[in-house]
Each structure stands twice: as C-alpha cells, then as structure tokens.
CSV table of C-alpha atoms and ligand atoms in Angstrom, one decimal:
chain,number,residue,atom,x,y,z
A,196,MET,CA,57.6,48.0,39.1
A,197,ARG,CA,60.4,46.4,37.5
A,198,TYR,CA,61.5,43.0,37.1
A,199,LEU,CA,64.6,41.5,37.8
A,200,SER,CA,66.0,38.0,37.0
A,201,THR,CA,66.5,35.0,39.8
A,202,ARG,CA,69.7,34.5,38.3
A,203,GLY,CA,71.2,38.4,38.5
A,204,HIS,CA,72.4,38.9,35.3
A,205,ALA,CA,69.4,40.5,33.3
A,206,ALA,CA,68.5,44.2,33.2
A,207,PRO,CA,65.5,44.9,35.1
A,208,GLN,CA,62.6,45.2,32.5
A,209,ALA,CA,59.1,46.7,32.9
A,210,PHE,CA,55.8,44.3,32.8
A,211,CYS,CA,55.0,44.6,29.1
A,212,ASP,CA,58.6,43.8,27.8
A,213,ILE,CA,58.8,40.4,29.7
A,214,LEU,CA,55.0,39.4,29.0
A,215,LEU,CA,55.9,37.7,25.6
A,216,GLY,CA,59.0,36.2,26.6
A,217,GLY,CA,59.7,33.2,28.6
A,218,LEU,CA,63.0,32.9,30.6
A,219,ALA,CA,65.4,35.9,31.0
A,220,PRO,CA,68.2,35.7,28.9
A,221,ASP,CA,70.5,34.8,31.7
A,222,GLY,CA,68.4,31.5,32.0
A,223,GLY,CA,66.4,32.8,35.3
A,224,LEU,CA,62.8,33.8,35.7
A,225,TYR,CA,61.7,37.0,36.3
A,226,LEU,CA,60.1,38.7,39.8
A,227,PRO,CA,59.0,41.9,40.6
A,228,GLU,CA,62.3,43.8,42.2
A,229,SER,CA,60.1,44.1,45.6
A,230,TYR,CA,56.7,42.9,46.7
A,231,PRO,CA,53.8,45.6,46.9
A,232,GLN,CA,52.7,45.4,50.5
A,233,VAL,CA,49.0,45.4,51.5
A,234,SER,CA,47.7,47.1,54.5
A,235,ARG,CA,45.0,46.4,56.6
A,236,ALA,CA,43.1,49.3,55.1
A,237,ASP,CA,43.6,47.5,51.5
A,238,LEU,CA,42.2,44.4,53.2
A,239,ASP,CA,39.7,46.4,54.2
A,240,ALA,CA,38.5,48.2,51.2
A,241,TRP,CA,39.1,45.2,49.2
A,242,ARG,CA,36.8,42.4,50.9
A,243,GLN,CA,33.5,44.2,49.5
A,244,LEU,CA,35.1,44.1,45.7
A,245,SER,CA,33.8,42.2,42.8
A,246,TYR,CA,36.8,39.9,41.4
A,247,ALA,CA,37.6,42.0,38.4
A,248,ASP,CA,37.8,45.0,40.7
A,249,LEU,CA,40.0,43.3,43.2
A,250,ALA,CA,42.3,41.7,40.3
A,251,TYR,CA,42.5,45.3,38.7
A,252,GLU,CA,44.1,46.4,42.4
A,253,ILE,CA,46.1,43.3,42.7
A,254,LEU,CA,47.2,43.3,39.3
A,255,SER,CA,47.7,47.4,39.0
A,256,LYS,CA,50.5,46.8,41.5
A,257,PHE,CA,52.7,44.6,39.3
A,258,ILE,CA,51.8,46.2,36.0
A,259,THR,CA,52.7,49.7,36.1
A,260,ASP,CA,53.1,50.2,32.3
A,261,ILE,CA,49.7,49.9,31.0
A,262,PRO,CA,47.4,52.9,31.3
A,263,ALA,CA,44.9,52.8,34.3
A,264,ALA,CA,41.9,52.9,32.1
A,265,ASP,CA,43.4,49.9,30.0
A,266,LEU,CA,44.1,47.6,32.3
A,267,LYS,CA,40.6,48.1,34.2
A,268,ALA,CA,39.0,47.2,30.6
A,269,ILE,CA,41.3,44.3,30.2
A,270,VAL,CA,40.4,43.0,33.2
A,271,SER,CA,37.0,43.5,33.3
A,272,LYS,CA,36.4,41.4,29.9
A,273,THR,CA,38.5,38.6,31.5
A,274,TYR,CA,36.7,37.9,35.0
A,275,THR,CA,33.0,37.5,33.5
A,276,ALA,CA,30.6,35.6,35.4
A,277,ASP,CA,30.1,34.3,31.3
A,278,VAL,CA,33.5,33.4,30.9
A,279,TYR,CA,33.5,31.1,34.2
A,280,ARG,CA,30.3,29.9,34.2
A,281,PHE,CA,30.4,26.4,34.6
A,282,THR,CA,30.3,26.5,37.9
A,283,ARG,CA,29.0,23.5,40.1
A,284,ASN,CA,27.3,22.6,43.8
A,285,GLY,CA,25.2,25.7,43.4
A,286,GLY,CA,28.4,28.0,43.0
A,287,ASP,CA,27.7,31.8,42.4
A,288,ALA,CA,29.5,32.2,39.1
A,289,THR,CA,29.4,36.0,39.5
A,290,GLN,CA,32.4,35.4,42.5
A,291,ILE,CA,34.6,33.7,39.6
A,292,THR,CA,36.1,31.5,42.1
A,293,PRO,CA,33.6,30.6,44.4
A,294,LEU,CA,34.1,28.3,47.5
A,295,THR,CA,32.1,25.0,48.2
A,296,LYS,CA,31.5,24.4,52.2
A,297,LEU,CA,32.6,20.7,52.8
A,298,GLU,CA,32.2,21.1,56.5
A,299,ASP,CA,32.5,23.6,59.1
A,300,GLY,CA,36.3,25.3,58.4
A,301,LEU,CA,36.7,23.0,55.3
A,302,TYR,CA,36.4,24.2,51.9
A,303,THR,CA,37.0,23.6,48.1
A,304,GLN,CA,37.4,26.9,45.9
A,305,GLU,CA,36.7,26.3,42.4
A,306,LEU,CA,39.2,27.4,39.9
A,307,SER,CA,37.8,25.4,37.2
A,308,ASN,CA,34.9,27.0,35.8
A,309,GLY,CA,36.1,28.6,32.8
A,310,PRO,CA,36.1,27.3,29.5
A,311,THR,CA,38.3,24.3,29.5
A,312,LEU,CA,37.4,23.1,33.0
A,313,ALA,CA,40.8,23.6,34.5
A,314,PHE,CA,42.5,26.0,36.7
A,315,LYS,CA,44.6,27.3,33.9
A,316,ASP,CA,42.2,29.3,32.4
A,317,MET,CA,42.3,31.7,35.4
A,318,ALA,CA,45.6,33.0,34.4
A,319,MET,CA,45.6,32.1,30.5
A,320,GLN,CA,42.3,34.0,30.0
A,321,LEU,CA,44.0,37.0,31.2
A,322,LEU,CA,47.3,36.4,29.1
A,323,GLY,CA,45.3,36.2,25.9
A,324,ASN,CA,43.7,39.1,26.5
A,325,LEU,CA,47.4,41.2,27.6
A,326,PHE,CA,48.7,39.6,24.4
A,327,GLU,CA,46.0,41.2,22.1
A,328,TYR,CA,46.3,44.6,23.6
A,329,VAL,CA,50.1,45.1,23.6
A,330,LEU,CA,50.8,43.1,20.5
A,331,ASP,CA,48.1,45.7,18.9
A,332,GLN,CA,49.9,48.7,20.8
A,333,ARG,CA,53.1,47.6,19.2
A,334,GLY,CA,52.4,46.6,15.8
A,335,GLN,CA,53.7,43.4,16.3
A,336,ALA,CA,52.5,39.7,16.1
A,337,ILE,CA,53.2,36.1,17.7
A,338,ASN,CA,53.2,32.6,16.9
A,339,ILE,CA,52.4,30.3,19.8
A,340,LEU,CA,54.1,26.9,19.8
A,341,GLY,CA,53.7,24.8,22.1
A,342,ALA,CA,53.1,21.2,23.3
A,343,THR,CA,50.6,19.6,25.5
A,344,SER,CA,49.4,16.5,27.3
A,345,GLY,CA,46.1,18.1,28.1
A,346,ASP,CA,45.4,20.8,30.4
A,347,THR,CA,47.8,23.8,29.2
A,348,GLY,CA,47.5,23.3,25.4
A,349,SER,CA,43.7,23.4,25.7
A,350,ALA,CA,43.6,26.4,27.7
A,351,ALA,CA,46.0,28.5,25.7
A,352,GLU,CA,43.8,27.5,22.7
A,353,TYR,CA,40.7,28.8,24.1
A,354,ALA,CA,42.6,32.2,25.6
A,355,MET,CA,43.8,32.9,22.2
A,356,ARG,CA,41.1,32.1,19.8
A,357,GLY,CA,39.9,34.9,17.6
A,358,LYS,CA,42.7,37.2,18.8
A,359,HIS,CA,44.3,39.5,16.4
A,360,ASN,CA,48.0,39.7,15.5
A,361,VAL,CA,48.1,35.8,17.3
A,362,LYS,CA,48.3,32.3,15.7
A,363,VAL,CA,48.9,29.2,18.0
A,364,PHE,CA,50.3,25.8,16.6
A,365,MET,CA,49.5,23.2,19.6
A,366,LEU,CA,51.6,19.7,19.0
A,367,SER,CA,49.9,17.1,21.2
A,368,PRO,CA,50.5,13.3,21.0
A,369,ASP,CA,48.4,11.4,18.6
A,370,GLY,CA,46.0,9.3,20.3
A,371,LYS,CA,47.4,9.9,24.0
A,372,MET,CA,44.8,12.2,25.3
A,373,SER,CA,41.1,11.6,26.4
A,374,ALA,CA,38.3,12.1,24.0
A,375,PHE,CA,36.8,14.8,25.9
A,376,GLN,CA,40.4,16.6,25.9
A,377,ARG,CA,41.0,15.7,21.9
A,378,ALA,CA,37.5,17.3,21.4
A,379,GLN,CA,38.0,20.0,23.5
A,380,MET,CA,41.1,21.2,21.1
A,381,TYR,CA,40.5,19.7,18.0
A,382,SER,CA,36.4,21.0,17.7
A,383,LEU,CA,38.1,24.8,17.9
A,384,GLN,CA,37.0,26.3,14.6
A,385,ASP,CA,39.2,29.5,14.7
A,386,PRO,CA,41.3,30.0,11.7
A,387,ASN,CA,44.1,31.2,14.0
A,388,ILE,CA,44.6,27.8,15.9
A,389,PHE,CA,46.2,24.8,14.5
A,390,ASN,CA,46.3,21.4,16.2
A,391,ILE,CA,49.0,19.1,15.1
A,392,ALA,CA,49.0,15.5,16.4
A,393,VAL,CA,52.4,13.8,16.6
A,394,ARG,CA,52.9,10.2,16.3
A,395,GLY,CA,54.7,9.5,19.4
A,396,MET,CA,54.4,10.7,23.2
A,397,PHE,CA,54.3,13.8,24.5
A,398,ASP,CA,58.1,14.1,25.3
A,399,ASP,CA,58.6,13.8,21.1
A,400,ALA,CA,56.1,16.9,21.0
A,401,GLN,CA,58.0,18.5,23.6
A,402,ASP,CA,61.4,17.8,21.8
A,403,ILE,CA,60.3,19.2,18.7
A,404,VAL,CA,59.2,22.6,20.6
A,405,LYS,CA,62.8,22.9,22.0
A,406,ALA,CA,64.5,22.1,18.9
A,407,VAL,CA,62.5,24.8,17.1
A,408,SER,CA,63.1,27.4,20.1
A,409,ASN,CA,66.9,26.6,19.7
A,410,ASP,CA,66.9,27.8,16.1
A,411,ALA,CA,67.5,31.1,17.4
A,412,GLU,CA,66.8,32.7,13.6
A,413,PHE,CA,63.8,30.8,12.8
A,414,LYS,CA,62.7,31.8,15.9
A,415,ALA,CA,63.0,35.3,15.3
A,416,LYS,CA,62.2,35.3,11.4
A,417,TYR,CA,58.7,33.6,12.8
A,418,LYS,CA,58.1,35.3,15.7
A,419,ILE,CA,58.0,32.2,17.5
A,420,GLY,CA,56.5,32.6,21.4
A,421,ALA,CA,55.4,30.4,24.1
A,422,VAL,CA,52.9,30.6,26.9
A,423,ASN,CA,54.3,28.3,29.5
A,424,SER,CA,54.0,28.2,33.1
A,425,ILE,CA,57.2,30.2,33.8
A,426,ASN,CA,55.6,33.1,32.3
A,427,TRP,CA,55.2,35.8,34.9
A,428,ALA,CA,51.7,37.2,34.0
A,429,ARG,CA,50.1,33.7,34.6
A,430,VAL,CA,51.7,33.8,38.1
A,431,ALA,CA,50.6,37.4,38.8
A,432,ALA,CA,47.1,36.7,37.6
A,433,GLN,CA,46.8,33.6,40.1
A,434,ILE,CA,47.7,35.9,43.0
A,435,VAL,CA,43.9,37.5,43.0
A,436,TYR,CA,42.2,34.2,43.7
A,437,TYR,CA,44.2,33.6,46.8
A,438,PHE,CA,42.4,36.7,48.3
A,439,GLN,CA,39.1,36.1,47.1
A,440,GLY,CA,39.5,32.5,48.6
A,441,TYR,CA,40.7,34.5,52.1
A,442,PHE,CA,37.7,36.7,51.8
A,443,LEU,CA,35.2,34.3,51.1
A,444,ALA,CA,36.5,31.6,53.9
A,445,THR,CA,36.4,34.5,56.6
A,446,GLN,CA,34.2,36.9,58.4
A,447,SER,CA,37.2,39.7,59.0
A,448,ASN,CA,40.4,40.5,58.3
A,449,ASP,CA,41.7,39.5,61.7
A,450,GLU,CA,41.4,35.8,60.6
A,451,GLN,CA,44.1,33.7,59.0
A,452,VAL,CA,43.2,30.8,56.6
A,453,ALA,CA,45.5,27.7,55.2
A,454,PHE,CA,45.6,27.0,51.5
A,455,CYS,CA,45.9,23.3,50.1
A,456,VAL,CA,47.3,23.4,46.6
A,457,PRO,CA,47.5,20.2,44.3
A,458,SER,CA,51.0,21.2,42.8
A,459,GLY,CA,52.9,20.4,39.8
A,460,ASN,CA,55.3,23.1,37.9
A,461,PHE,CA,54.8,25.2,41.6
A,462,GLY,CA,53.2,27.9,39.3
A,463,ASN,CA,49.9,28.1,41.3
A,464,ILE,CA,51.5,27.5,45.2
A,465,CYS,CA,54.2,30.2,43.9
A,466,ALA,CA,51.2,32.8,43.6
A,467,GLY,CA,50.1,31.7,47.1
A,468,HIS,CA,53.5,32.4,48.5
A,469,ILE,CA,53.7,35.8,46.9
A,470,ALA,CA,50.2,36.7,48.3
A,471,ARG,CA,51.4,35.7,51.6
A,472,GLN,CA,54.6,37.9,51.3
A,473,MET,CA,52.0,40.6,50.1
A,474,GLY,CA,50.5,40.4,53.6
A,475,LEU,CA,47.5,38.3,53.2
A,476,PRO,CA,47.2,36.2,56.4
A,477,ILE,CA,47.5,32.7,55.2
A,478,ALA,CA,48.8,31.0,58.2
A,479,LYS,CA,49.8,27.9,56.1
A,480,LEU,CA,50.5,26.8,52.5
A,481,VAL,CA,50.2,23.2,52.3
A,482,LEU,CA,52.1,21.5,49.1
A,483,ALA,CA,50.5,18.5,47.4
A,484,THR,CA,52.1,16.1,45.2
A,485,ASN,CA,51.1,12.7,43.6
A,486,GLU,CA,53.3,10.1,43.3
A,487,ASN,CA,56.1,12.1,41.6
A,488,ASP,CA,56.9,13.8,45.0
A,489,VAL,CA,59.9,15.9,43.8
A,490,LEU,CA,58.4,18.8,45.9
A,491,ASP,CA,57.2,17.2,48.9
A,492,GLU,CA,60.6,15.6,49.3
A,493,PHE,CA,62.2,19.3,49.0
A,494,PHE,CA,60.1,20.6,51.8
A,495,LYS,CA,60.5,17.2,54.3
A,496,THR,CA,64.1,17.1,53.7
A,497,GLY,CA,66.0,20.2,51.9
A,498,VAL,CA,67.0,18.1,48.9
A,499,TYR,CA,66.1,19.1,45.4
A,500,ARG,CA,66.3,16.2,43.3
A,501,PRO,CA,64.6,16.7,40.0
A,502,ARG,CA,63.8,13.5,38.1
A,503,THR,CA,64.8,11.9,34.6
A,504,SER,CA,61.7,11.2,32.4
A,505,ALA,CA,62.3,7.9,33.2
A,506,GLU,CA,61.9,8.1,36.6
A,507,THR,CA,58.5,10.1,36.1
A,508,ASN,CA,55.5,8.4,37.0
A,509,VAL,CA,52.4,8.4,34.5
A,510,THR,CA,49.5,8.6,37.1
A,511,SER,CA,45.8,9.5,37.3
A,512,SER,CA,46.7,13.3,38.2
A,513,PRO,CA,48.3,13.5,35.0
A,514,SER,CA,48.7,17.5,35.1
A,515,MET,CA,51.0,16.7,38.4
A,516,ASP,CA,53.4,14.0,36.4
A,517,ILE,CA,56.4,16.7,36.8
A,518,SER,CA,60.0,15.6,36.9
A,519,LYS,CA,61.1,19.1,37.8
A,520,ALA,CA,59.2,22.0,38.9
A,521,SER,CA,59.8,25.0,36.5
A,522,ASN,CA,58.6,27.7,38.9
A,523,PHE,CA,60.6,26.5,41.9
A,524,GLU,CA,63.3,28.7,41.5
A,525,ARG,CA,61.1,31.8,42.3
A,526,PHE,CA,60.5,30.5,45.7
A,527,VAL,CA,64.3,29.5,46.4
A,528,PHE,CA,65.3,32.9,45.0
A,529,ASP,CA,63.3,34.1,47.8
A,530,LEU,CA,64.3,31.4,50.8
A,531,VAL,CA,67.9,32.2,49.8
A,532,GLY,CA,67.4,35.9,50.7
A,533,ARG,CA,67.1,37.1,47.4
A,534,ASP,CA,70.7,36.4,46.2
A,535,PRO,CA,70.9,35.9,42.5
A,536,ALA,CA,74.3,34.3,42.9
A,537,ILE,CA,73.3,31.4,45.2
A,538,VAL,CA,70.4,30.7,42.7
A,539,ALA,CA,72.5,30.9,39.8
A,540,GLU,CA,74.9,28.3,41.6
A,541,LEU,CA,72.4,26.0,42.6
A,542,TRP,CA,70.7,25.8,39.1
A,543,ALA,CA,74.0,25.3,37.5
A,544,LYS,CA,73.6,21.8,39.4
A,545,VAL,CA,69.8,21.4,38.7
A,546,ASP,CA,70.4,22.1,34.4
A,547,ASN,CA,73.7,19.7,35.3
A,548,GLY,CA,70.5,16.8,36.3
A,549,GLU,CA,72.1,17.1,39.7
A,550,ALA,CA,70.5,17.3,42.9
A,551,PHE,CA,71.1,20.3,45.5
A,552,ASP,CA,70.7,20.1,49.5
A,553,LEU,CA,70.0,23.1,51.9
A,554,SER,CA,69.2,21.0,54.8
A,555,SER,CA,72.4,22.3,56.6
A,556,THR,CA,72.8,25.6,55.5
A,557,VAL,CA,71.4,28.7,57.5
A,558,HIS,CA,68.6,29.1,54.5
A,559,TRP,CA,66.8,25.9,55.6
A,560,GLN,CA,66.6,27.4,59.0
A,561,ASN,CA,64.4,30.3,57.2
A,562,MET,CA,61.9,27.8,56.3
A,563,PRO,CA,59.5,28.2,59.2
A,564,LYS,CA,59.1,31.6,58.0
A,565,PHE,CA,57.4,30.7,54.8
A,566,ALA,CA,54.7,28.8,56.5
A,567,PHE,CA,55.1,25.6,54.0
A,568,THR,CA,54.0,22.0,54.7
A,569,SER,CA,53.6,19.4,52.2
A,570,GLY,CA,52.4,15.8,51.8
A,571,ARG,CA,51.8,13.3,48.6
A,572,SER,CA,49.0,11.1,47.4
A,573,THR,CA,48.7,8.1,45.7
A,574,HIS,CA,46.1,6.1,43.2
A,575,ALA,CA,45.0,4.5,46.1
A,576,ASP,CA,44.8,7.5,48.1
A,577,ARG,CA,43.3,9.2,45.3
A,578,LEU,CA,40.4,6.6,44.7
A,579,ALA,CA,39.3,6.6,48.4
A,580,THR,CA,39.4,10.4,48.8
A,581,ILE,CA,36.9,10.7,45.5
A,582,ARG,CA,34.6,8.0,47.4
A,583,MET,CA,34.8,9.7,50.7
A,584,ALA,CA,34.1,13.1,49.4
A,585,ASN,CA,31.0,11.8,47.2
A,586,GLU,CA,29.8,10.0,50.5
A,587,LYS,CA,30.5,12.2,53.1
A,588,TYR,CA,30.3,15.5,51.7
A,589,GLY,CA,28.4,14.9,48.3
A,590,VAL,CA,30.3,16.3,45.6
A,591,MET,CA,32.7,14.8,43.2
A,592,LEU,CA,36.2,16.1,43.2
A,593,ASP,CA,38.6,15.5,40.2
A,594,THR,CA,41.6,13.5,40.9
A,595,HIS,CA,44.3,16.4,41.4
A,596,THR,CA,41.7,17.9,43.8
A,597,ALA,CA,41.4,14.8,45.6
A,598,ASP,CA,45.5,14.7,45.9
A,599,GLY,CA,44.8,18.1,47.5
A,600,LEU,CA,42.4,17.3,49.8
A,601,LYS,CA,44.0,13.7,50.9
A,602,VAL,CA,47.2,16.0,51.9
A,603,ALA,CA,44.7,18.9,53.6
A,604,LEU,CA,42.9,16.6,56.0
A,605,GLU,CA,46.4,15.7,57.3
A,606,ASN,CA,47.4,19.0,57.8
A,607,ARG,CA,44.6,20.7,59.2
A,608,GLN,CA,44.5,22.9,62.5
A,609,PRO,CA,41.8,23.4,64.8
A,610,GLY,CA,40.4,26.9,64.4
A,611,LEU,CA,42.1,27.5,61.2
A,612,PRO,CA,40.1,27.0,57.8
A,613,MET,CA,41.4,24.9,55.5
A,614,VAL,CA,40.6,25.7,51.5
A,615,VAL,CA,41.7,23.5,49.0
A,616,LEU,CA,42.4,24.7,45.5
A,617,GLU,CA,39.8,22.7,42.9
A,618,THR,CA,42.0,23.0,39.7
A,619,ALA,CA,39.9,20.5,37.6
A,620,GLN,CA,36.2,19.3,37.1
A,621,PRO,CA,36.0,15.5,37.3
A,622,ALA,CA,34.4,15.7,33.7
A,623,LYS,CA,38.2,16.1,32.6
A,624,PHE,CA,39.2,12.6,34.0
A,625,GLU,CA,36.1,10.1,33.5
A,626,GLU,CA,38.4,7.2,33.7
A,627,THR,CA,39.3,7.6,37.2
A,628,ILE,CA,35.8,8.8,38.4
A,629,ARG,CA,34.4,5.7,36.5
A,630,GLU,CA,37.3,3.4,38.6
A,631,ALA,CA,36.3,5.1,41.9
A,632,LEU,CA,32.6,5.9,42.0
A,633,ASN,CA,31.4,3.6,38.8
A,634,THR,CA,29.5,6.4,37.4
A,635,GLU,CA,29.8,8.8,34.8
A,636,PRO,CA,31.3,12.2,36.0
A,637,VAL,CA,28.9,15.5,36.1
A,638,ARG,CA,29.5,17.5,32.8
A,639,PRO,CA,28.1,21.1,31.8
A,640,ALA,CA,25.3,20.6,29.9
A,641,GLU,CA,26.7,22.8,26.9
A,642,LEU,CA,29.9,20.6,26.7
A,643,ALA,CA,27.5,17.4,26.2
A,644,GLY,CA,28.0,15.5,23.0
A,645,ILE,CA,31.5,17.9,22.0
A,646,GLU,CA,32.9,14.3,20.9
A,647,LYS,CA,30.7,14.3,18.5
A,648,LEU,CA,31.7,18.0,16.6
A,649,GLU,CA,33.6,18.1,13.3
A,650,GLN,CA,37.5,17.9,14.5
A,651,HIS,CA,40.3,20.0,12.9
A,652,VAL,CA,43.7,18.4,13.7
A,653,VAL,CA,46.6,17.1,11.3
A,654,VAL,CA,48.5,14.0,11.8
A,655,MET,CA,52.2,14.5,11.5
A,656,ASP,CA,55.6,12.5,12.1
A,657,PRO,CA,57.9,13.6,15.0
A,658,ASP,CA,59.9,15.6,12.3
A,659,VAL,CA,61.5,19.0,13.2
A,660,ASN,CA,61.7,20.2,9.5
A,661,ALA,CA,58.5,19.0,8.5
A,662,ILE,CA,56.5,20.7,11.2
A,663,LYS,CA,58.7,23.9,10.7
A,664,GLN,CA,57.5,23.9,7.2
A,665,PHE,CA,53.7,23.7,8.3
A,666,LEU,CA,54.5,27.0,10.5
A,667,VAL,CA,56.5,28.9,7.4
A,668,ASP,CA,53.3,28.0,5.2
A,669,ARG,CA,50.8,29.4,7.6
A,670,VAL,CA,52.4,32.4,9.3
B,882,PLP,C1,48.3,22.1,35.7
B,882,PLP,C2,47.8,21.7,36.8
B,882,PLP,C3,48.3,21.4,38.2
B,882,PLP,C4,49.5,21.8,38.4
B,882,PLP,O1,49.7,23.3,38.7
B,882,PLP,P1,51.1,23.6,38.9
B,882,PLP,O2,50.8,25.5,38.5
B,882,PLP,O3,51.9,23.4,37.8
B,882,PLP,O4,51.6,23.4,40.2
B,882,PLP,C5,47.3,20.5,39.0
B,882,PLP,N1,46.1,20.5,38.9
B,882,PLP,C6,45.6,20.6,37.3
B,882,PLP,C7,44.5,20.3,37.1
B,882,PLP,C8,46.5,21.3,36.4
B,882,PLP,O5,45.9,21.3,34.9
C-alpha cells in the first residue's frame, strides 16, 4: 500500500515514511492510493474477533511495510482492557469500545475509556507504540512540539510517556484549562514529558508552534515533529471502531447501521467515511457540529466557508471549536473523483482565507453516494440533551456526545440502528454538567483527587526564542 497527496505533487510513499511527518511536501494530506475492499467473507470472519485482532486485520491492509508479527505485537499491546479500563454504564472493557443501549435501535459507543477519557486515546495510544517501533528500527529520535487547549495534548502525553527516543514539549494556555485537565497533564512524572504553560491564549501557544515549525533549519537540527489530527495513522486507527460498532449493533452482516459523529476537525468522521468506502454497511453518516457549524453549512449548502479565529465561538463543547476542519480535504478529494488538480485549486482559496462553493458543480450531484447528513447543536440544546439522557436513559453524557445525540435524534430512520459516538466522559467537563444537572459528574475512582498530585509545569512568556532555548537545553 502506498500513499499519495491530495494535491498530487508528492511522490507516493510507504506508511512508515509518512508516519512521523505531517503534511505532504505539496501542502496536501496523505491518503491510500486506493481503499482496500472488505468482502462479505471478511465481515463474516471478523465479526467474532477481539478488538485487537480486528484492528490487526484492518490495519494490516494499510500498513504493509511492518512485518506481520511486529504489527500484531504493536496492536495487541495497544488495545487491551487495561489501557481502556475506564468503562461506565456496565460496559465490557474487553470490547475496548463497548456500546451502551439507550433504547431499541439507539446506542452510544464508548470511545473514551482510555487514559485521558477522550476518544483521542483510541488513535494516539497506537501512534505512541508505532513511533517507538519505527524510531527504534531507524535509530532516530523525535521531539514532539505541540499546543493544546485540552484533549489532544493530554492524549499525546499519555501515549508518548516513557517511550524511547521521543520527547514531548506541550504548550498550553496558562490558567485556561479546567483543573482536571491541568492535573491530567501536569501530574505526569515521566522525564520525557515537558509541560509549558504559556502566558496568553491557545492561539498564542499555537503561533509559537507554527513559528518553530516554519524555521526549517531549527526543525531539522532538533528533529521537531508533531502529532496533529492530520496524521494519517490516527485516521487509520479510528477506522477500526466503526467496524466494532457495526458488529456490536447488529446480529448479522445483512444489516445496515447509521453513525452520528460529534465533529471538529473531521478526523473521526473521515475514518467512518473510509470504513464505508471499504464496504462496511453504513447507511448514513450523520455529522454533528456545535455553534461552530462550518461543516454543517457545507453538507447543507455545498459552500465551505472557513471562519476567522474572531468568528470562532468559545463553546461548552470546546474540542469542536474549529474555524476550519483540517481533515476535510481528504473527503473532498474523494468527492471530486480523486482529482488532485481540483483539490489544489479549492485549497488555494481556503489557504487564502476564501470560501468555495460546490453547489452548482457536477461533484455536488455525487453527494448522495457518500450518504452524509448533518446538523448543529447549541449550548441550550446541549443542556437539554444532557438532562433528557439523564432522566430518560439514566446515562450521563459529556457535552460533545450530547451534541451528537441531539443531531442523531433528528436524523433517525425507522429500522436503522443509530450509533452515537461518545467522544469524551462527562468528568472532563464538570462545569457544564453542574449547569445541566446540578450535580458533579461521575469520575473513575482511580482519578479521584488527581488535582492534589504534585504538578510539573513551567510558566513562560509567549516568546519564541525563549521557548526554542528551553527545547535546545533539553533535547
Ligand atoms: C477531538 C474531539 C472531537 C472532534 O473530533 P474531530 O476528529 O476533530 O472531528 C469531538 N469530541 C471530543 C471530546 C474531542 O476530543
């Protein structure tokens, strides 16, 4: 299997060669040359498999440059009931992503049972083990520099802690994350993890990462890398739980399902799109946004209009607060018939801060083939849905999953099971849970009192040179 760029100017690459990088050299995103096709016989055989064995079957179609025994070992140590142990609602941890039945034909799929209680762990834990393996093989090292407003940074740190040849430098906005999120990140003791709280906002932290990445010489000399959401391996890892969700929600491979996906950067639902292209019987992919509805607008109108940061709302489902969706280019590549020249033209506009409109093109007529629908949810919807789910189904939802359930209920079809992806646990968003339910969210017993643990963090000004020096002194 080789990977090509959505913009067409990069030479096809093997999986391990794109693992450690980010964008393709032409600014595009990597995608497989073609999607492996899954037969009815494959589905019949896979229905009985454990999550790790299923992950191996699927990932081995995309990763053909790691020997089978090694890939099997990597996947088996990643997807264990111990790593994904924080199940709730009576979920079976050995299933890794178990379903909770809300009522007949309506489920949530728990993707947030990993160490940081958000779905980013599903892919990031695999990435940590893949990085370590490939760096060992090649005798290389990497220094990951990132900026986080919450979920991504903690998932990256928990995935990379203690890994050989990997150091993580994570910038976060000083005092802007919840006490729980701060405790999750800053209480890590591992000597390869460095937390830097930047005096300023998330954007200030992000700007520093961009400035460092744009300094090609520094980047090469100090082996600076990233683990952002456009990383292909993250998307690939996420494909697996769509298959698992399908098997758990159905009795036989004659049935179809719908998935509803709380979306921000389009990484999660991109994996669902690919699972469907591979032949998984998904009748509908329902995309849910919060008030930052750039994607809902596209799927309703054909117009993709990225917002400025000033137009981006700070909401109570903060992990979906995006102004443009970094993985969306992958879907548009398929929508326009995998023609990289068209993608390059459209993204020349996006990169220039402009919108594009596909509504009057032939591509838009192909949309029904991809089975997407969409909807949006607001703070008031979120509160109402958290209350409703608590009263009617006896489950406590996080704010992002509540956006998903709200939109899922608007898009249900009789006879078609609907699976809402649960992207985080409510414990991460205490303030909104209190507002909705007037109570504290349930938290895994093991994480009680983590706010009281000793914290390791340095506070710095948003000064690029000072932060570069901090890295130089530690790599
Ligand atoms: C990252 C995240 C999302 C958005 O996922 P995308 O892959 O960016 O669409 C939704 N919910 C939670 C809790 C997240 O952490």
